[in-house]
Coordinates of C-alpha atoms in Angstrom, one line a residue:
Chain J
M9 CA 49.5 125.0 18.0
I10 CA 51.7 128.0 17.8
C11 CA 51.9 129.7 21.2
D12 CA 54.5 132.3 20.7
S13 CA 54.3 133.4 17.1
E14 CA 55.2 137.0 17.8
E15 CA 54.4 140.0 15.8
V16 CA 50.9 138.8 14.7
A17 CA 47.6 139.9 16.1
A18 CA 46.1 137.1 18.3
K19 CA 42.8 135.6 18.8
L20 CA 41.5 136.2 22.3
T21 CA 39.2 133.7 24.0
L22 CA 37.4 133.9 27.3
Q23 CA 35.8 130.8 28.6
G24 CA 33.4 131.1 31.5
V25 CA 35.5 133.7 33.3
T26 CA 34.2 134.2 36.9
K27 CA 35.4 136.4 39.6
T28 CA 33.9 136.2 43.1
Y29 CA 34.9 138.6 45.9
R30 CA 34.2 137.6 49.5
A31 CA 32.5 140.5 51.2
A32 CA 31.2 140.9 54.8
R33 CA 27.7 139.8 53.8
G34 CA 28.3 136.7 51.6
S35 CA 30.1 136.8 48.3
V36 CA 29.8 139.2 45.3
D37 CA 30.0 138.0 41.7
A38 CA 32.0 140.7 40.0
L39 CA 32.0 138.5 36.9
R40 CA 29.9 135.5 36.3
E41 CA 30.6 133.0 33.4
V42 CA 31.8 135.6 30.9
S43 CA 32.6 134.0 27.6
L44 CA 33.8 135.9 24.6
Q45 CA 35.7 135.4 21.4
I46 CA 37.7 138.2 19.8
T47 CA 39.2 137.4 16.4
E48 CA 42.6 138.5 15.2
G49 CA 42.9 142.2 14.7
Q50 CA 39.4 143.0 15.9
F51 CA 38.6 146.1 17.9
V52 CA 36.2 145.3 20.7
C53 CA 34.7 147.8 23.1
L54 CA 33.4 146.8 26.5
V55 CA 30.9 149.4 27.7
G56 CA 29.0 149.7 30.9
P57 CA 28.4 151.7 34.0
S58 CA 31.1 152.1 36.6
G59 CA 31.4 149.2 39.0
C60 CA 30.0 146.6 36.5
G61 CA 33.2 144.6 36.5
K62 CA 34.6 145.6 33.1
T63 CA 37.9 146.7 34.5
T64 CA 38.1 143.5 36.5
L65 CA 37.7 141.6 33.3
L66 CA 40.4 143.6 31.6
N67 CA 42.8 143.0 34.5
I68 CA 42.1 139.3 34.3
V69 CA 42.9 139.3 30.6
A70 CA 46.1 141.3 31.4
G71 CA 47.1 138.7 34.0
L72 CA 47.2 141.3 36.8
D73 CA 44.2 139.7 38.5
E74 CA 43.3 136.0 38.8
P75 CA 39.9 134.7 37.9
T76 CA 38.0 132.5 40.4
G77 CA 37.0 130.3 37.6
G78 CA 37.3 130.0 33.8
N79 CA 40.1 130.5 31.3
V80 CA 41.6 133.2 29.2
L81 CA 43.3 131.9 26.0
V82 CA 45.5 133.8 23.6
D83 CA 45.5 131.9 20.3
G84 CA 44.3 128.8 22.2
C85 CA 47.0 128.9 24.9
P86 CA 45.9 129.7 28.5
I87 CA 47.7 132.7 29.9
A88 CA 49.9 132.6 33.0
G89 CA 50.2 136.0 34.6
P90 CA 51.0 139.2 32.7
G91 CA 52.9 138.8 29.4
R92 CA 54.4 140.9 26.7
D93 CA 51.9 139.5 24.3
R94 CA 49.2 141.6 26.1
M95 CA 50.1 145.2 26.8
V96 CA 47.9 147.5 28.9
M97 CA 47.1 151.1 28.7
F98 CA 45.6 152.4 32.0
Q99 CA 43.3 155.4 32.7
E100 CA 46.3 157.1 34.2
P101 CA 49.3 157.3 31.9
A102 CA 51.4 155.5 34.7
L103 CA 54.6 156.8 33.0
F104 CA 57.7 156.7 35.2
P105 CA 58.7 160.2 36.3
W106 CA 62.4 159.2 36.8
L107 CA 62.8 158.4 33.1
N108 CA 62.5 160.7 30.2
V109 CA 60.0 160.1 27.4
L110 CA 62.3 157.9 25.3
D111 CA 63.4 155.8 28.3
N112 CA 59.8 155.3 29.3
V113 CA 59.1 153.8 25.8
L114 CA 62.4 151.8 26.1
F115 CA 61.4 150.3 29.5
G116 CA 59.4 147.4 28.0
L117 CA 61.8 147.0 25.1
R118 CA 64.7 146.5 27.4
L119 CA 62.9 143.6 28.9
K120 CA 62.4 142.0 25.6
P121 CA 65.1 139.5 24.7
N122 CA 67.0 139.3 21.4
L123 CA 67.0 143.1 20.8
G124 CA 70.2 145.0 20.3
R125 CA 70.7 148.4 21.8
R126 CA 70.4 150.2 18.4
E127 CA 67.4 148.1 17.4
R128 CA 65.6 149.0 20.6
R129 CA 66.3 152.7 20.1
E130 CA 65.0 152.6 16.5
V131 CA 61.8 150.8 17.6
A132 CA 61.2 153.3 20.4
E133 CA 61.8 156.2 18.1
F134 CA 59.5 154.7 15.5
Y135 CA 56.6 154.5 18.0
L136 CA 57.2 158.0 19.3
Q137 CA 57.0 159.1 15.7
L138 CA 53.8 157.1 15.3
V139 CA 52.1 159.0 18.1
G140 CA 53.6 162.3 16.9
L141 CA 56.0 162.9 19.8
Q142 CA 59.4 162.3 18.2
K143 CA 60.5 165.8 19.2
F144 CA 59.8 165.1 22.9
A145 CA 62.0 162.1 23.2
R146 CA 64.3 163.9 25.7
A147 CA 61.5 165.7 27.6
D148 CA 60.7 164.8 31.2
V149 CA 57.3 163.4 31.9
H150 CA 56.0 166.3 34.0
E151 CA 56.6 168.7 31.0
L152 CA 53.9 166.9 28.9
S153 CA 50.2 167.7 28.8
G154 CA 47.7 165.0 29.8
G155 CA 47.0 164.1 26.1
M156 CA 50.7 163.9 25.4
K157 CA 51.3 161.6 28.4
Q158 CA 48.6 159.2 27.1
R159 CA 50.3 159.3 23.7
V160 CA 53.6 158.3 25.3
A161 CA 51.7 155.5 27.3
L162 CA 50.3 154.3 23.9
A163 CA 53.8 154.3 22.4
R164 CA 55.1 152.4 25.4
A165 CA 52.4 149.8 25.1
L166 CA 52.9 149.4 21.4
A167 CA 56.7 149.3 21.3
P168 CA 57.2 145.7 22.5
N169 CA 54.8 144.8 19.7
P170 CA 52.1 143.0 21.7
R171 CA 49.6 140.8 20.0
V172 CA 46.7 142.2 22.1
L173 CA 46.3 145.7 23.3
L174 CA 44.2 146.2 26.5
M175 CA 42.9 149.7 27.1
D176 CA 41.2 150.7 30.3
E177 CA 39.4 154.0 29.8
P178 CA 42.6 155.5 28.5
F179 CA 40.9 158.8 27.5
A180 CA 38.6 159.3 30.4
A181 CA 40.7 161.9 32.1
L182 CA 41.3 164.0 29.0
D183 CA 39.4 167.0 27.7
A184 CA 37.0 166.6 24.8
L185 CA 39.2 168.2 22.2
T186 CA 42.3 166.1 23.0
R187 CA 40.1 163.0 23.2
E188 CA 38.8 163.7 19.6
Q189 CA 42.4 163.9 18.3
L190 CA 43.2 160.6 20.0
Y191 CA 40.2 158.8 18.5
G192 CA 41.7 159.7 15.2
D193 CA 45.1 158.6 16.2
I194 CA 44.1 155.3 17.7
Q195 CA 42.1 154.4 14.6
R196 CA 45.0 155.2 12.3
I197 CA 47.5 153.3 14.5
W198 CA 45.1 150.3 14.8
K199 CA 44.8 150.2 11.0
E200 CA 48.6 150.4 10.5
R201 CA 49.7 148.1 13.2
R202 CA 46.7 145.6 13.2
K203 CA 46.4 144.8 16.9
T204 CA 43.6 142.9 18.6
I205 CA 42.2 145.5 20.9
L206 CA 40.0 145.2 24.0
F207 CA 38.9 148.6 25.0
V208 CA 37.0 149.3 28.2
T209 CA 35.0 152.5 28.6
H210 CA 31.8 153.9 30.1
N211 CA 31.4 156.3 27.2
I212 CA 29.0 154.8 24.8
R213 CA 29.7 157.2 22.0
E214 CA 33.4 156.5 22.3
A215 CA 32.7 152.7 22.2
A216 CA 30.6 153.1 19.0
C217 CA 33.2 155.3 17.4
L218 CA 36.1 152.9 18.0
G219 CA 34.8 149.4 18.1
D220 CA 33.9 146.8 15.4
R221 CA 31.8 145.3 18.2
V222 CA 30.4 146.9 21.3
L223 CA 29.7 144.6 24.2
L224 CA 27.2 145.9 26.7
F225 CA 28.2 145.0 30.3
S226 CA 26.2 145.3 33.5
A227 CA 26.6 144.4 37.1
H228 CA 25.1 142.1 39.7
P229 CA 26.4 139.8 38.3
G230 CA 28.9 141.3 35.9
Q231 CA 28.0 139.8 32.5
I232 CA 27.8 140.7 28.8
R233 CA 24.1 141.5 28.2
E234 CA 24.0 142.4 24.6
E235 CA 26.3 142.8 21.6
F236 CA 26.2 145.4 18.9
L237 CA 28.0 145.3 15.5
I238 CA 29.1 148.7 14.3
E239 CA 29.5 148.5 10.6
L240 CA 30.5 152.0 9.7
P241 CA 33.4 152.9 7.4
R242 CA 36.7 154.2 9.1
P243 CA 38.0 156.5 10.1
R244 CA 34.9 157.4 12.0
D245 CA 34.2 160.8 13.3
I246 CA 32.9 160.9 16.9
N247 CA 30.4 163.7 15.8
S248 CA 28.9 161.9 12.9
V249 CA 25.1 161.4 12.7
H250 CA 25.4 157.7 11.8
L251 CA 27.5 157.1 14.9
A252 CA 24.8 159.0 17.0
E253 CA 22.2 156.4 15.8
H254 CA 24.3 153.5 17.0
S255 CA 25.1 155.1 20.3
A256 CA 21.5 156.0 20.9
R257 CA 20.6 152.3 20.2
I258 CA 23.2 151.2 22.7
T259 CA 22.1 153.8 25.3
R260 CA 18.5 152.6 25.1
A261 CA 19.6 149.0 25.6
L262 CA 21.7 150.0 28.6
K263 CA 18.8 151.9 30.2
R264 CA 16.6 148.9 29.7
H265 CA 19.1 146.6 31.4
L266 CA 19.5 149.0 34.2
T267 CA 15.8 149.2 34.9
T268 CA 15.3 145.5 34.8
E269 CA 18.2 145.3 37.2
T270 CA 16.7 147.7 39.6
E271 CA 13.3 146.0 39.4
A272 CA 15.0 142.6 40.1
A273 CA 16.7 144.1 43.1
A274 CA 13.6 145.7 44.5
Chain Z
M2 CA 76.4 191.9 41.9
T3 CA 72.7 191.7 41.2
R4 CA 70.1 193.5 43.2
H5 CA 69.0 190.3 44.8
R6 CA 72.5 189.5 46.0
W7 CA 72.9 193.0 47.3
L8 CA 69.7 192.6 49.3
V9 CA 70.9 189.3 50.8
F10 CA 74.3 190.8 51.6
S11 CA 72.9 193.9 53.2
Y12 CA 70.6 191.8 55.3
F13 CA 73.4 189.9 56.9
A14 CA 75.6 193.0 57.2
A15 CA 72.8 194.8 59.0
L16 CA 72.3 191.8 61.3
V17 CA 76.0 191.9 62.3
A18 CA 75.9 195.7 62.7
L19 CA 72.9 195.5 65.0
W20 CA 74.7 192.9 67.1
E21 CA 77.8 195.0 67.3
A22 CA 75.7 198.1 68.2
L23 CA 73.9 196.2 71.0
A24 CA 77.1 194.9 72.4
R25 CA 78.6 198.5 72.4
L26 CA 75.6 199.8 74.2
G27 CA 77.0 198.0 77.2
L28 CA 73.6 196.8 78.5
W29 CA 75.0 193.4 79.3
S30 CA 78.4 192.3 80.4
P31 CA 80.7 191.1 77.6
L32 CA 80.9 187.9 79.5
V33 CA 77.2 187.3 78.7
F34 CA 76.9 189.1 75.4
P35 CA 80.1 189.1 73.4
S36 CA 80.5 191.5 70.4
P37 CA 80.9 190.1 66.9
M38 CA 84.4 191.5 67.0
A39 CA 85.3 189.3 70.1
V40 CA 83.7 186.2 68.5
G41 CA 85.6 187.0 65.3
A42 CA 88.8 187.3 67.2
Y43 CA 88.3 184.0 68.9
L44 CA 87.5 182.3 65.5
V45 CA 90.7 183.8 64.0
H46 CA 92.7 182.7 66.9
A47 CA 91.2 179.2 67.0
L48 CA 91.7 178.8 63.3
A49 CA 95.4 180.0 63.6
D50 CA 96.3 177.6 66.4
G51 CA 94.5 174.7 64.7
T52 CA 92.0 173.9 67.5
L53 CA 89.0 174.6 65.3
A54 CA 90.3 172.6 62.4
D55 CA 91.1 169.7 64.6
A56 CA 87.8 169.8 66.3
T57 CA 85.9 170.0 63.0
R58 CA 87.9 167.1 61.6
V59 CA 87.2 164.9 64.7
T60 CA 83.5 165.8 64.7
C61 CA 83.0 165.3 60.9
R62 CA 84.8 161.9 61.1
R63 CA 82.4 160.8 63.8
L64 CA 79.4 162.3 62.1
F65 CA 80.0 160.7 58.7
S66 CA 81.0 157.3 60.0
G67 CA 77.9 157.2 62.2
Y68 CA 75.7 158.6 59.5
I69 CA 76.9 156.1 56.9
L70 CA 76.5 153.2 59.3
G71 CA 73.0 154.5 60.2
L72 CA 72.1 154.6 56.4
M73 CA 73.6 151.1 55.9
F74 CA 71.4 149.7 58.6
G75 CA 68.3 151.9 58.2
A76 CA 67.8 151.9 54.4
P77 CA 67.8 148.1 53.8
A78 CA 65.8 147.6 57.0
G79 CA 63.2 150.1 55.7
L80 CA 63.0 148.2 52.4
L81 CA 62.4 144.9 54.4
T82 CA 59.7 146.4 56.6
A83 CA 57.9 147.8 53.5
R84 CA 58.2 144.5 51.7
F85 CA 57.4 141.9 54.4
K86 CA 54.5 142.1 56.8
I87 CA 56.3 140.1 59.4
V88 CA 59.3 142.5 59.5
Q89 CA 56.9 145.4 59.7
D90 CA 55.1 143.9 62.7
T91 CA 58.4 143.2 64.5
L92 CA 61.3 145.4 63.6
G93 CA 59.0 148.1 62.3
V94 CA 57.3 148.5 65.6
I95 CA 60.6 148.7 67.4
A96 CA 61.8 151.3 65.0
L97 CA 58.7 153.4 65.5
G98 CA 59.2 153.2 69.3
L99 CA 62.9 154.0 69.2
Q100 CA 62.4 156.8 66.8
T101 CA 60.4 158.7 69.4
L102 CA 63.3 158.4 71.9
P103 CA 65.4 161.6 71.8
S104 CA 68.9 160.4 70.9
V105 CA 70.5 162.1 73.9
C106 CA 68.7 159.4 76.0
W107 CA 71.0 156.8 74.5
V108 CA 74.0 158.6 76.1
P109 CA 73.8 157.1 79.6
L110 CA 73.4 153.6 78.2
A111 CA 76.2 154.1 75.8
L112 CA 78.5 155.3 78.6
L113 CA 77.7 152.2 80.7
W114 CA 78.1 149.8 77.8
F115 CA 81.2 151.2 76.1
G116 CA 82.7 153.6 78.6
Q117 CA 84.1 157.0 77.6
T118 CA 85.1 155.8 74.1
E119 CA 84.7 156.5 70.4
T120 CA 82.4 153.5 70.3
A121 CA 80.0 155.1 72.7
M122 CA 79.9 158.2 70.5
L123 CA 79.4 156.2 67.4
F124 CA 76.7 154.2 69.0
V125 CA 74.7 157.3 69.9
V126 CA 74.9 158.7 66.3
V127 CA 74.0 155.3 64.8
M128 CA 71.0 155.0 67.1
G129 CA 69.9 158.5 66.3
T130 CA 70.1 158.0 62.5
T131 CA 69.0 154.4 61.8
W132 CA 65.4 154.5 63.0
S133 CA 64.5 157.7 61.3
V134 CA 66.1 156.6 58.0
L135 CA 64.3 153.2 58.3
I136 CA 60.9 154.8 58.8
A137 CA 61.4 157.3 56.0
V138 CA 62.5 154.6 53.5
D139 CA 59.6 152.4 54.6
A140 CA 57.1 155.3 54.1
G141 CA 58.7 156.1 50.8
V142 CA 58.3 152.6 49.4
R143 CA 54.7 152.4 50.7
N144 CA 53.8 155.6 49.0
V145 CA 54.9 154.4 45.6
P146 CA 51.6 154.3 43.5
P147 CA 50.8 150.6 42.9
I148 CA 50.1 151.5 39.2
F149 CA 53.8 151.8 38.6
A150 CA 54.5 148.2 39.6
R151 CA 51.4 147.0 37.7
A152 CA 52.5 148.8 34.6
A153 CA 56.0 147.3 34.9
R154 CA 54.6 143.8 35.4
T155 CA 52.6 144.1 32.1
M156 CA 55.9 144.9 30.4
G157 CA 57.5 141.8 31.7
S158 CA 59.2 143.1 34.9
R159 CA 59.3 140.7 37.8
G160 CA 60.7 140.5 41.4
L161 CA 64.1 142.0 41.8
H162 CA 63.9 143.9 38.5
T163 CA 60.7 145.6 39.6
W164 CA 62.3 146.6 42.9
L165 CA 65.5 147.9 41.4
K166 CA 64.0 149.6 38.4
V167 CA 60.6 150.7 39.6
I168 CA 60.0 150.7 43.3
L169 CA 63.3 152.2 44.3
P170 CA 63.5 155.0 41.8
A171 CA 59.8 155.8 42.4
A172 CA 60.6 156.0 46.2
L173 CA 63.6 158.2 45.6
P174 CA 62.0 161.6 46.6
H175 CA 61.0 160.0 49.9
V176 CA 64.3 158.3 50.3
V177 CA 66.2 161.6 49.8
A178 CA 63.9 163.3 52.3
G179 CA 64.6 160.4 54.7
M180 CA 68.3 160.7 54.2
K181 CA 68.1 164.4 55.0
Q182 CA 66.1 163.8 58.1
G183 CA 68.6 161.1 59.1
W184 CA 71.4 163.5 58.7
A185 CA 69.6 166.1 60.9
F186 CA 69.2 163.4 63.6
A187 CA 72.8 162.3 63.3
W188 CA 74.1 165.8 63.7
R189 CA 71.9 166.5 66.7
S190 CA 72.8 163.2 68.4
L191 CA 76.5 163.7 67.9
M192 CA 76.4 167.2 69.4
A193 CA 74.5 165.9 72.4
A194 CA 77.0 163.0 72.8
E195 CA 80.0 165.3 72.5
I196 CA 78.7 167.8 75.1
Y197 CA 77.9 165.0 77.5
V198 CA 80.7 162.5 77.0
T199 CA 84.2 163.6 77.8
I200 CA 86.7 161.4 76.0
L201 CA 90.4 161.7 75.4
T202 CA 90.6 160.3 71.9
G203 CA 89.6 163.6 70.3
F204 CA 88.0 166.9 71.1
G205 CA 85.1 167.6 68.8
L206 CA 83.1 170.8 68.3
G207 CA 80.8 169.7 71.1
H208 CA 83.7 169.6 73.5
L209 CA 84.9 173.0 72.5
L210 CA 81.4 174.3 73.2
H211 CA 81.3 172.5 76.6
Y212 CA 84.7 173.9 77.6
G213 CA 83.7 177.3 76.5
R214 CA 80.9 177.1 79.1
E215 CA 83.3 175.8 81.8
L216 CA 85.7 178.7 81.1
Q217 CA 82.9 181.2 80.9
A218 CA 84.3 182.0 77.4
M219 CA 81.2 183.3 75.7
D220 CA 83.1 184.3 72.6
Q221 CA 84.1 180.7 72.2
V222 CA 80.6 179.4 72.8
V223 CA 79.1 181.7 70.2
G224 CA 82.0 181.1 67.8
V225 CA 81.7 177.4 67.9
M226 CA 77.9 177.6 67.6
L227 CA 78.4 179.6 64.4
V228 CA 80.8 176.9 63.1
I229 CA 78.2 174.2 63.8
I230 CA 75.6 176.1 61.9
L231 CA 78.0 176.7 59.0
I232 CA 78.7 172.9 58.8
G233 CA 75.0 172.2 58.8
L234 CA 74.4 174.7 56.0
L235 CA 77.3 173.4 53.9
V236 CA 76.2 169.8 54.1
D237 CA 72.7 170.8 53.1
K238 CA 74.0 172.7 50.1
L239 CA 76.7 170.2 49.0
L240 CA 75.1 166.9 49.9
F241 CA 71.4 167.3 49.5
S242 CA 70.8 170.3 47.2
P243 CA 72.1 168.5 44.0
W244 CA 69.7 165.6 44.7
E245 CA 66.8 168.0 45.3
R246 CA 67.6 169.9 42.2
Y247 CA 67.6 166.7 40.2
L248 CA 64.2 165.6 41.7
R249 CA 62.7 169.0 41.0
R250 CA 63.9 168.9 37.4
R251 CA 62.9 165.3 36.7
W252 CA 59.7 164.9 38.8
G253 CA 58.6 168.5 38.5
L254 CA 58.3 168.5 42.3
A255 CA 58.5 171.5 44.6
L256 CA 60.7 170.4 47.4

């Protein structure tokens, strides 16, 4: 088994991942027995209402959070904490304000062994170009707009060439117009760089626009309820009618699950 | 000169003119209310015979050695209290308590422990500085958004690397604010110590102020006060302004 074949998109496997929080009144299952297989280079969206545990799941895959039970495997090898093979893009850009744009992208590269100074720079500049911000390499973070910041965060996550990209509602705080541009960008970049992507969102249309598969998640306990295959040609336009059909289907399913959930609780 | 500078200049000129006018009215005795001319004459005289330069040198030596010692104790201790719960619950609590103690309250203890010596002086300044720096650094580190460290961890940063490359730079605005506050405390405690403690190893500005009072020399009292203000302003401009400009430019902060 090859565990650190770098540069190639990886297969991501979740086996019975469970996360239990101890609360004042008993324990809460944030995740119960979540199993999932994502093949190399697949774009998978995890969609569900807020508080359903989807971010917890992403954090566990990132290695930032420990599961109570179960395993996360990258190409068959269990993960141990955060790793360069899985990079994360958060809802906030989380860029470092004491570094300029280029140095932010270089941060992860500097931690990657076997890279020369010139090589690192070339890589960083390549990814800044990929997100269309090569002219802003020397800019300070606070000079950028929200959309530009997320672009830098994307370049920073891509630069160390991870095998899996984990995205936690990265576009949620952006305005609709900027978001549309970024849908185009992320599809183009995914096609060029072929990453395995796990994308968490509460926006169903966004999930249908981006994902090969959309997994519907709901809480109490946090589990995958239904899966949808989106077989539409790419690049997809968020406003297309075909997309609307898919997102309507997913929305109906979500509503159904929410009602049964409320009935069960009552 | 620009219009702005003219305005600033005229403001200060008007202030001095008003002062001179009030003094000339003769409402108060010159012993109580010296004219700017008299204060100026004292400053020229004290500069010429070297007393002012000597006193400034003595004071600044004490100030900077005490301040630097305070930073050396306070800053690392603040990092420790922020990092380890046990240090926070022990040293942190002591720091919080001692920080509320006005530094002049250390003077009697310092006198009894060290006598009328430079050590007593230094002790008061260090006590005045350390705790406020400790608390500011601690608060600075605690205020670093956790997302920074999390993002760094996903990129492979661990332990010491995270502290040096992420937590410390992220806490920099607070640390600079803490250093500035520490400086203000050091300056205040030194003046208190110099006015209270008479020692023979060097007359500082505080002593000049004290003797001005003993001699009823109001021109000296006001003159030395002006010098003390000037030093405070200079340190602010030379030591802290460059840092604040940097933070404003990089962080886009309004400080």
